[in-house]
mmCIF file of C-alpha atoms in Angstrom:
data_model
loop_
_atom_site.group_PDB
_atom_site.id
_atom_site.type_symbol
_atom_site.label_atom_id
_atom_site.label_comp_id
_atom_site.label_asym_id
_atom_site.label_seq_id
_atom_site.Cartn_x
_atom_site.Cartn_y
_atom_site.Cartn_z
ATOM 1 C CA UNK A 1 83.747 73.474 114.387
ATOM 2 C CA UNK A 2 83.998 76.603 112.226
ATOM 3 C CA UNK A 3 81.295 79.133 111.597
ATOM 4 C CA UNK A 4 79.015 78.396 108.638
ATOM 5 C CA UNK A 5 79.683 79.607 105.116
ATOM 6 C CA UNK A 6 76.787 81.582 103.643
ATOM 7 C CA UNK A 7 75.580 80.117 100.350
ATOM 8 C CA UNK A 8 73.378 81.658 97.719
ATOM 9 C CA UNK A 9 69.808 82.020 99.089
ATOM 10 C CA UNK A 10 66.901 80.533 97.153
ATOM 11 C CA UNK A 11 65.380 83.953 96.445
ATOM 12 C CA UNK A 12 66.703 86.322 93.824
ATOM 13 C CA UNK A 13 66.002 90.049 93.493
ATOM 14 C CA UNK A 14 63.138 91.157 91.294
ATOM 15 C CA UNK A 15 64.135 93.221 88.266
ATOM 16 C CA UNK A 16 61.897 96.286 87.888
ATOM 17 C CA UNK A 17 63.255 98.120 84.848
ATOM 18 C CA UNK A 18 66.808 97.683 86.127
ATOM 19 C CA UNK A 19 65.973 98.346 89.779
ATOM 20 C CA UNK A 20 66.841 95.133 91.654
ATOM 21 C CA UNK A 21 65.215 94.398 95.009
ATOM 22 C CA UNK A 22 63.497 91.899 97.291
ATOM 23 C CA UNK A 23 62.509 94.554 99.848
ATOM 24 C CA UNK A 24 58.828 95.197 100.617
ATOM 25 C CA UNK A 25 59.690 98.899 100.826
ATOM 26 C CA UNK A 26 60.751 98.799 97.181
ATOM 27 C CA UNK A 27 57.705 96.747 96.141
ATOM 28 C CA UNK A 28 55.532 99.583 97.454
ATOM 29 C CA UNK A 29 57.792 102.095 95.677
ATOM 30 C CA UNK A 30 57.439 100.223 92.356
ATOM 31 C CA UNK A 31 53.636 100.277 92.655
ATOM 32 C CA UNK A 32 53.768 104.030 93.247
ATOM 33 C CA UNK A 33 55.964 104.483 90.159
ATOM 34 C CA UNK A 34 53.356 102.716 88.044
ATOM 35 C CA UNK A 35 50.635 105.100 89.222
ATOM 36 C CA UNK A 36 52.776 108.205 88.784
ATOM 37 C CA UNK A 37 53.903 107.166 85.303
ATOM 38 C CA UNK A 38 50.361 107.243 83.910
ATOM 39 C CA UNK A 39 50.181 111.037 84.323
ATOM 40 C CA UNK A 40 52.277 113.764 82.729
ATOM 41 C CA UNK A 41 53.122 115.430 86.043
ATOM 42 C CA UNK A 42 56.640 116.660 86.770
ATOM 43 C CA UNK A 43 58.412 114.363 89.220
ATOM 44 C CA UNK A 44 61.236 115.131 91.655
ATOM 45 C CA UNK A 45 63.187 112.056 92.787
ATOM 46 C CA UNK A 46 64.916 112.479 96.137
ATOM 47 C CA UNK A 47 67.583 109.993 97.106
ATOM 48 C CA UNK A 48 71.145 109.611 98.335
ATOM 49 C CA UNK A 49 74.004 109.015 95.940
ATOM 50 C CA UNK A 50 74.104 105.497 94.537
ATOM 51 C CA UNK A 51 70.440 104.646 95.167
ATOM 52 C CA UNK A 52 69.509 104.521 91.468
ATOM 53 C CA UNK A 53 67.695 107.787 90.715
ATOM 54 C CA UNK A 54 68.299 107.599 86.953
ATOM 55 C CA UNK A 55 66.925 104.045 86.892
ATOM 56 C CA UNK A 56 63.778 105.355 88.580
ATOM 57 C CA UNK A 57 63.455 108.043 85.897
ATOM 58 C CA UNK A 58 63.873 105.455 83.137
ATOM 59 C CA UNK A 59 61.226 103.263 84.769
ATOM 60 C CA UNK A 60 58.754 106.163 84.887
ATOM 61 C CA UNK A 61 59.406 106.828 81.198
ATOM 62 C CA UNK A 62 59.010 103.161 80.197
ATOM 63 C CA UNK A 63 55.734 102.876 82.128
ATOM 64 C CA UNK A 64 54.322 106.109 80.694
ATOM 65 C CA UNK A 65 52.381 106.869 77.489
ATOM 66 C CA UNK A 66 55.609 108.534 76.283
ATOM 67 C CA UNK A 67 57.510 105.219 76.239
ATOM 68 C CA UNK A 68 57.809 105.266 72.434
ATOM 69 C CA UNK A 69 59.385 108.712 72.563
ATOM 70 C CA UNK A 70 63.004 109.543 73.417
ATOM 71 C CA UNK A 71 64.501 109.517 76.914
ATOM 72 C CA UNK A 72 67.354 111.947 77.523
ATOM 73 C CA UNK A 73 69.331 112.403 80.737
ATOM 74 C CA UNK A 74 71.805 115.021 81.946
ATOM 75 C CA UNK A 75 73.683 115.595 85.201
ATOM 76 C CA UNK A 76 73.490 119.326 85.912
ATOM 77 C CA UNK A 77 76.518 119.211 88.221
ATOM 78 C CA UNK A 78 79.015 118.166 85.562
ATOM 79 C CA UNK A 79 78.986 121.172 83.199
ATOM 80 C CA UNK A 80 79.793 124.871 83.317
ATOM 81 C CA UNK A 81 76.766 127.203 83.053
ATOM 82 C CA UNK A 82 77.590 127.989 79.402
ATOM 83 C CA UNK A 83 77.907 124.350 78.390
ATOM 84 C CA UNK A 84 74.826 123.378 80.404
ATOM 85 C CA UNK A 85 72.740 126.008 78.596
ATOM 86 C CA UNK A 86 73.943 124.764 75.202
ATOM 87 C CA UNK A 87 73.399 121.118 76.189
ATOM 88 C CA UNK A 88 69.828 121.773 77.299
ATOM 89 C CA UNK A 89 68.603 124.341 74.807
ATOM 90 C CA UNK A 90 71.015 124.041 71.883
ATOM 91 C CA UNK A 91 72.599 126.994 70.146
ATOM 92 C CA UNK A 92 72.540 128.803 66.832
ATOM 93 C CA UNK A 93 75.503 129.312 64.584
ATOM 94 C CA UNK A 94 77.716 132.128 65.852
ATOM 95 C CA UNK A 95 76.236 132.096 69.368
ATOM 96 C CA UNK A 96 79.782 131.968 70.739
ATOM 97 C CA UNK A 97 83.305 131.219 69.581
ATOM 98 C CA UNK A 98 83.390 127.762 68.088
ATOM 99 C CA UNK A 99 79.653 127.566 67.363
ATOM 100 C CA UNK A 100 80.108 126.964 63.638
ATOM 101 C CA UNK A 101 76.679 125.411 63.073
ATOM 102 C CA UNK A 102 73.258 125.162 64.672
ATOM 103 C CA UNK A 103 73.039 122.474 67.334
ATOM 104 C CA UNK A 104 69.950 120.935 68.918
ATOM 105 C CA UNK A 105 69.836 120.623 72.703
ATOM 106 C CA UNK A 106 68.316 117.890 74.825
ATOM 107 C CA UNK A 107 64.901 119.551 75.044
ATOM 108 C CA UNK A 108 64.580 119.478 71.258
ATOM 109 C CA UNK A 109 65.951 115.931 71.078
ATOM 110 C CA UNK A 110 63.541 114.766 73.801
ATOM 111 C CA UNK A 111 60.427 116.175 72.085
ATOM 112 C CA UNK A 112 57.404 113.874 72.621
ATOM 113 C CA UNK A 113 59.444 112.046 75.253
ATOM 114 C CA UNK A 114 61.052 112.544 78.654
ATOM 115 C CA UNK A 115 64.054 114.481 79.916
ATOM 116 C CA UNK A 116 65.757 113.626 83.223
ATOM 117 C CA UNK A 117 67.747 116.333 85.007
ATOM 118 C CA UNK A 118 69.946 114.796 87.698
ATOM 119 C CA UNK A 119 71.314 117.052 90.467
ATOM 120 C CA UNK A 120 68.895 119.766 89.390
ATOM 121 C CA UNK A 121 69.734 121.768 92.537
ATOM 122 C CA UNK A 122 73.148 122.461 90.972
ATOM 123 C CA UNK A 123 71.578 124.366 88.073
ATOM 124 C CA UNK A 124 72.625 128.056 88.074
ATOM 125 C CA UNK A 125 69.879 130.567 88.814
ATOM 126 C CA UNK A 126 69.969 132.103 85.335
ATOM 127 C CA UNK A 127 69.254 128.703 83.783
ATOM 128 C CA UNK A 128 66.545 127.961 86.332
ATOM 129 C CA UNK A 129 64.531 130.820 84.821
ATOM 130 C CA UNK A 130 64.840 129.261 81.357
ATOM 131 C CA UNK A 131 63.784 125.850 82.681
ATOM 132 C CA UNK A 132 60.760 127.470 84.325
ATOM 133 C CA UNK A 133 59.736 128.865 80.930
ATOM 134 C CA UNK A 134 59.847 125.398 79.409
ATOM 135 C CA UNK A 135 57.600 124.063 82.149
ATOM 136 C CA UNK A 136 55.153 126.976 82.019
ATOM 137 C CA UNK A 137 55.003 127.830 78.322
ATOM 138 C CA UNK A 138 56.340 124.691 76.622
ATOM 139 C CA UNK A 139 58.834 126.842 74.711
ATOM 140 C CA UNK A 140 62.551 127.655 74.851
ATOM 141 C CA UNK A 141 64.984 129.838 72.932
ATOM 142 C CA UNK A 142 68.313 128.322 71.816
ATOM 143 C CA UNK A 143 71.483 130.041 73.023
ATOM 144 C CA UNK A 144 72.105 133.005 70.707
ATOM 145 C CA UNK A 145 68.674 132.661 69.114
ATOM 146 C CA UNK A 146 65.651 134.937 69.095
ATOM 147 C CA UNK A 147 62.771 132.694 68.028
ATOM 148 C CA UNK A 148 61.038 130.473 70.617
ATOM 149 C CA UNK A 149 60.820 126.759 69.866
ATOM 150 C CA UNK A 150 57.748 124.742 70.904
ATOM 151 C CA UNK A 151 58.441 121.512 72.728
ATOM 152 C CA UNK A 152 56.395 118.704 74.319
ATOM 153 C CA UNK A 153 58.553 117.112 77.010
ATOM 154 C CA UNK A 154 57.893 115.596 80.415
ATOM 155 C CA UNK A 155 60.517 116.757 82.929
ATOM 156 C CA UNK A 156 61.784 114.411 85.639
ATOM 157 C CA UNK A 157 64.361 115.739 88.096
ATOM 158 C CA UNK A 158 66.489 114.371 90.913
ATOM 159 C CA UNK A 159 68.547 115.740 93.766
ATOM 160 C CA UNK A 160 70.063 114.579 97.028
ATOM 161 C CA UNK A 161 69.477 118.040 98.512
ATOM 162 C CA UNK A 162 66.401 119.455 100.258
ATOM 163 C CA UNK A 163 65.071 122.015 97.779
ATOM 164 C CA UNK A 164 63.248 123.979 100.478
ATOM 165 C CA UNK A 165 66.603 124.588 102.172
ATOM 166 C CA UNK A 166 68.095 125.627 98.815
ATOM 167 C CA UNK A 167 65.200 128.055 98.350
ATOM 168 C CA UNK A 168 65.725 129.464 101.849
ATOM 169 C CA UNK A 169 69.411 130.024 100.978
ATOM 170 C CA UNK A 170 68.329 131.718 97.707
ATOM 171 C CA UNK A 171 70.169 129.159 95.629
ATOM 172 C CA UNK A 172 67.009 127.804 94.012
ATOM 173 C CA UNK A 173 63.880 129.512 92.697
ATOM 174 C CA UNK A 174 60.762 128.857 94.762
ATOM 175 C CA UNK A 175 58.463 128.991 91.715
ATOM 176 C CA UNK A 176 60.623 126.424 89.929
ATOM 177 C CA UNK A 177 60.639 124.154 92.989
ATOM 178 C CA UNK A 178 56.851 123.937 92.903
ATOM 179 C CA UNK A 179 56.898 123.264 89.154
ATOM 180 C CA UNK A 180 59.380 120.370 89.244
ATOM 181 C CA UNK A 181 58.131 118.675 92.419
ATOM 182 C CA UNK A 182 54.449 118.231 91.564
ATOM 183 C CA UNK A 183 55.047 114.616 92.579
ATOM 184 C CA UNK A 184 57.965 114.064 94.991
ATOM 185 C CA UNK A 185 59.328 110.513 95.178
ATOM 186 C CA UNK A 186 61.654 109.388 97.954
ATOM 187 C CA UNK A 187 63.985 106.531 97.005
ATOM 188 C CA UNK A 188 64.953 104.501 100.096
ATOM 189 C CA UNK A 189 68.593 104.060 101.072
ATOM 190 C CA UNK A 190 70.082 100.577 100.811
ATOM 191 C CA UNK A 191 70.062 100.100 104.615
ATOM 192 C CA UNK A 192 66.335 100.871 104.655
ATOM 193 C CA UNK A 193 65.540 98.067 102.193
ATOM 194 C CA UNK A 194 64.927 94.798 104.052
ATOM 195 C CA UNK A 195 66.922 91.903 102.580
ATOM 196 C CA UNK A 196 68.522 93.888 99.769
ATOM 197 C CA UNK A 197 72.104 93.942 101.036
ATOM 198 C CA UNK A 198 72.307 90.149 100.898
ATOM 199 C CA UNK A 199 70.251 89.700 97.734
ATOM 200 C CA UNK A 200 72.116 92.394 95.791
ATOM 201 C CA UNK A 201 75.448 91.094 97.081
ATOM 202 C CA UNK A 202 74.682 87.736 95.457
ATOM 203 C CA UNK A 203 73.315 89.437 92.355
ATOM 204 C CA UNK A 204 76.655 91.187 91.836
ATOM 205 C CA UNK A 205 78.555 87.980 92.654
ATOM 206 C CA UNK A 206 76.611 86.290 89.835
ATOM 207 C CA UNK A 207 77.570 89.121 87.471
ATOM 208 C CA UNK A 208 81.272 88.898 88.285
ATOM 209 C CA UNK A 209 81.246 85.076 88.316
ATOM 210 C CA UNK A 210 80.086 85.235 84.696
ATOM 211 C CA UNK A 211 83.038 87.381 83.602
ATOM 212 C CA UNK A 212 85.846 86.530 86.041
ATOM 213 C CA UNK A 213 88.212 83.582 86.399
ATOM 214 C CA UNK A 214 87.298 83.534 90.067
ATOM 215 C CA UNK A 215 83.999 81.806 90.929
ATOM 216 C CA UNK A 216 82.672 82.697 94.392
ATOM 217 C CA UNK A 217 80.319 80.069 95.837
ATOM 218 C CA UNK A 218 80.146 81.208 99.458
ATOM 219 C CA UNK A 219 80.708 84.118 101.829
ATOM 220 C CA UNK A 220 82.272 83.444 105.209
ATOM 221 C CA UNK A 221 80.381 84.374 108.394
ATOM 222 C CA UNK A 222 82.606 87.296 109.394
ATOM 223 C CA UNK A 223 82.445 88.835 105.920
ATOM 224 C CA UNK A 224 78.653 88.554 105.794
ATOM 225 C CA UNK A 225 78.370 90.042 109.273
ATOM 226 C CA UNK A 226 80.509 92.998 108.174
ATOM 227 C CA UNK A 227 78.437 93.476 105.019
ATOM 228 C CA UNK A 228 75.141 93.457 106.897
ATOM 229 C CA UNK A 229 76.298 95.831 109.667
ATOM 230 C CA UNK A 230 77.956 98.416 107.404
ATOM 231 C CA UNK A 231 76.072 101.726 106.897
ATOM 232 C CA UNK A 232 76.573 101.889 103.076
ATOM 233 C CA UNK A 233 76.829 105.659 102.470
ATOM 234 C CA UNK A 234 77.310 104.983 98.744
ATOM 235 C CA UNK A 235 74.298 102.642 98.640
ATOM 236 C CA UNK A 236 73.906 100.157 95.755
ATOM 237 C CA UNK A 237 76.772 101.657 93.754
ATOM 238 C CA UNK A 238 79.142 101.211 96.698
ATOM 239 C CA UNK A 239 77.961 97.620 97.244
ATOM 240 C CA UNK A 240 78.819 96.738 93.654
ATOM 241 C CA UNK A 241 82.229 98.381 94.054
ATOM 242 C CA UNK A 242 82.878 96.290 97.173
ATOM 243 C CA UNK A 243 82.118 93.073 95.269
ATOM 244 C CA UNK A 244 84.413 94.141 92.442
ATOM 245 C CA UNK A 245 87.142 94.905 95.010
ATOM 246 C CA UNK A 246 86.815 91.401 96.449
ATOM 247 C CA UNK A 247 87.256 89.863 93.003
ATOM 248 C CA UNK A 248 90.309 92.010 92.375
ATOM 249 C CA UNK A 249 92.176 91.185 95.598
ATOM 250 C CA UNK A 250 90.904 87.719 96.557
ATOM 251 C CA UNK A 251 91.230 84.097 95.487
ATOM 252 C CA UNK A 252 89.181 80.958 95.894
ATOM 253 C CA UNK A 253 85.526 80.065 96.090
ATOM 254 C CA UNK A 254 84.852 81.741 99.461
ATOM 255 C CA UNK A 255 84.770 85.493 99.945
ATOM 256 C CA UNK A 256 86.508 86.247 103.246
ATOM 257 C CA UNK A 257 86.538 89.330 105.444
ATOM 258 C CA UNK A 258 90.180 89.994 104.491
ATOM 259 C CA UNK A 259 88.948 90.625 100.929
ATOM 260 C CA UNK A 260 86.649 93.488 101.956
ATOM 261 C CA UNK A 261 87.793 97.133 101.894
ATOM 262 C CA UNK A 262 89.239 98.465 105.184
ATOM 263 C CA UNK A 263 86.159 100.552 106.025
ATOM 264 C CA UNK A 264 83.997 97.404 106.115
ATOM 265 C CA UNK A 265 86.486 95.741 108.438
ATOM 266 C CA UNK A 266 86.302 98.727 110.784
ATOM 267 C CA UNK A 267 89.835 99.810 109.912
ATOM 268 C CA UNK A 268 91.078 103.155 108.587
ATOM 269 C CA UNK A 269 92.275 103.112 104.961
ATOM 270 C CA UNK A 270 95.925 102.022 104.768
ATOM 271 C CA UNK A 271 98.428 104.856 104.605
ATOM 272 C CA UNK A 272 102.194 105.075 104.426
ATOM 273 C CA UNK A 273 101.970 107.325 107.469
ATOM 274 C CA UNK A 274 99.246 109.179 109.310
ATOM 275 C CA UNK A 275 98.611 112.689 107.975
ATOM 276 C CA UNK A 276 100.095 115.320 110.242
ATOM 277 C CA UNK A 277 100.146 118.557 108.251
ATOM 278 C CA UNK A 278 97.128 120.613 107.219
ATOM 279 C CA UNK A 279 97.985 119.839 103.590
ATOM 280 C CA UNK A 280 97.942 116.072 104.246
ATOM 281 C CA UNK A 281 94.736 116.250 106.265
ATOM 282 C CA UNK A 282 93.007 118.196 103.502
ATOM 283 C CA UNK A 283 94.124 115.610 100.945
ATOM 284 C CA UNK A 284 92.637 112.814 103.065
ATOM 285 C CA UNK A 285 89.334 114.688 103.352
ATOM 286 C CA UNK A 286 89.205 115.161 99.578
ATOM 287 C CA UNK A 287 89.895 111.496 98.911
ATOM 288 C CA UNK A 288 87.307 110.327 101.443
ATOM 289 C CA UNK A 289 84.627 112.660 100.031
ATOM 290 C CA UNK A 290 85.318 111.373 96.518
ATOM 291 C CA UNK A 291 85.166 107.766 97.713
ATOM 292 C CA UNK A 292 81.806 108.216 99.448
ATOM 293 C CA UNK A 293 80.444 110.094 96.418
ATOM 294 C CA UNK A 294 81.555 107.319 94.077
ATOM 295 C CA UNK A 295 83.839 109.734 92.232
ATOM 296 C CA UNK A 296 81.030 112.228 91.490
ATOM 297 C CA UNK A 297 82.758 115.564 91.993
ATOM 298 C CA UNK A 298 79.574 117.612 92.324
ATOM 299 C CA UNK A 299 78.398 115.473 95.242
ATOM 300 C CA UNK A 300 81.860 115.450 96.828
ATOM 301 C CA UNK A 301 81.994 119.250 96.676
ATOM 302 C CA UNK A 302 78.579 119.484 98.317
ATOM 303 C CA UNK A 303 79.602 117.088 101.093
ATOM 304 C CA UNK A 304 82.713 119.209 101.730
ATOM 305 C CA UNK A 305 80.722 122.444 101.682
ATOM 306 C CA UNK A 306 82.718 123.972 98.820
ATOM 307 C CA UNK A 307 81.938 124.952 95.235
ATOM 308 C CA UNK A 308 82.762 122.690 92.292
ATOM 309 C CA UNK A 309 85.370 125.152 91.029
ATOM 310 C CA UNK A 310 87.062 125.152 94.459
ATOM 311 C CA UNK A 311 87.064 121.348 94.477
ATOM 312 C CA UNK A 312 88.657 121.223 91.021
ATOM 313 C CA UNK A 313 91.354 123.685 92.167
ATOM 314 C CA UNK A 314 92.105 121.654 95.300
ATOM 315 C CA UNK A 315 92.279 118.411 93.309
ATOM 316 C CA UNK A 316 94.862 120.000 91.027
ATOM 317 C CA UNK A 317 96.822 121.278 94.031
ATOM 318 C CA UNK A 318 96.907 117.791 95.561
ATOM 319 C CA UNK A 319 97.480 116.115 92.178
ATOM 320 C CA UNK A 320 94.375 113.944 92.560
ATOM 321 C CA UNK A 321 93.099 112.781 89.201
#
């Protein structure tokens, strides 16, 4: 007699402003969000990649008195310092080559609302001083401008780094740290959320069943065992990617262990041959860091202990797009 096939459980995850969960840890977290949202305090969201930090920021905005105002979000790790300054504070005509007209930044566009700064620890020091001015004086000066602009914005931030360590390394201003983390929130990792691996697995199966020719009705015992024992470094984002992978490579109504990525089966990723040279080994490290980071180059660079510019150079050298 074969091992049982796991069918959809009776319970489904609760939807809290896009955050899906059945875990009691997340129920407590949602209650805390509701209390925090009522104030205008700056909030720092700590959490690993893929846990849903931007969804938390959106939930705080939607639960707050600012809900009728705009919500704007920006990842500070994705832009050069010059572009980040222009994106946040706008610029005046002639501020630099190509600035042919005045342009509003996110702080102006988010007036009377909320701005969310993801990976705020990646913000260059010179821009940290300008952000501090916004928080202290409620004003900013556009790039190339001279006149301060008044603004009424609640600032929510997120990072996967420990800001105190960044301050100790002189990569982050101590005065800014205290300004942005008036209320620190810690978003649990997927493996710390009781029942969420299984419930979210079925949630994503439902999503792909609705759009795919394949209709999964069950998960075999070995596949479920692998899913529940995996450490999920990419959290919810990685779980969704695993479900999508299974739909891409598998057939039939039962998801089997052979349809899971090699890392969930306890196998190394398939290669034509094992890397032997330093060049090949470096390429493997780059690819693995990108995989764990869900393709987010800023997070991959941090995991590798190199700067974003160094990562970009190495990706070009190895012809990794």
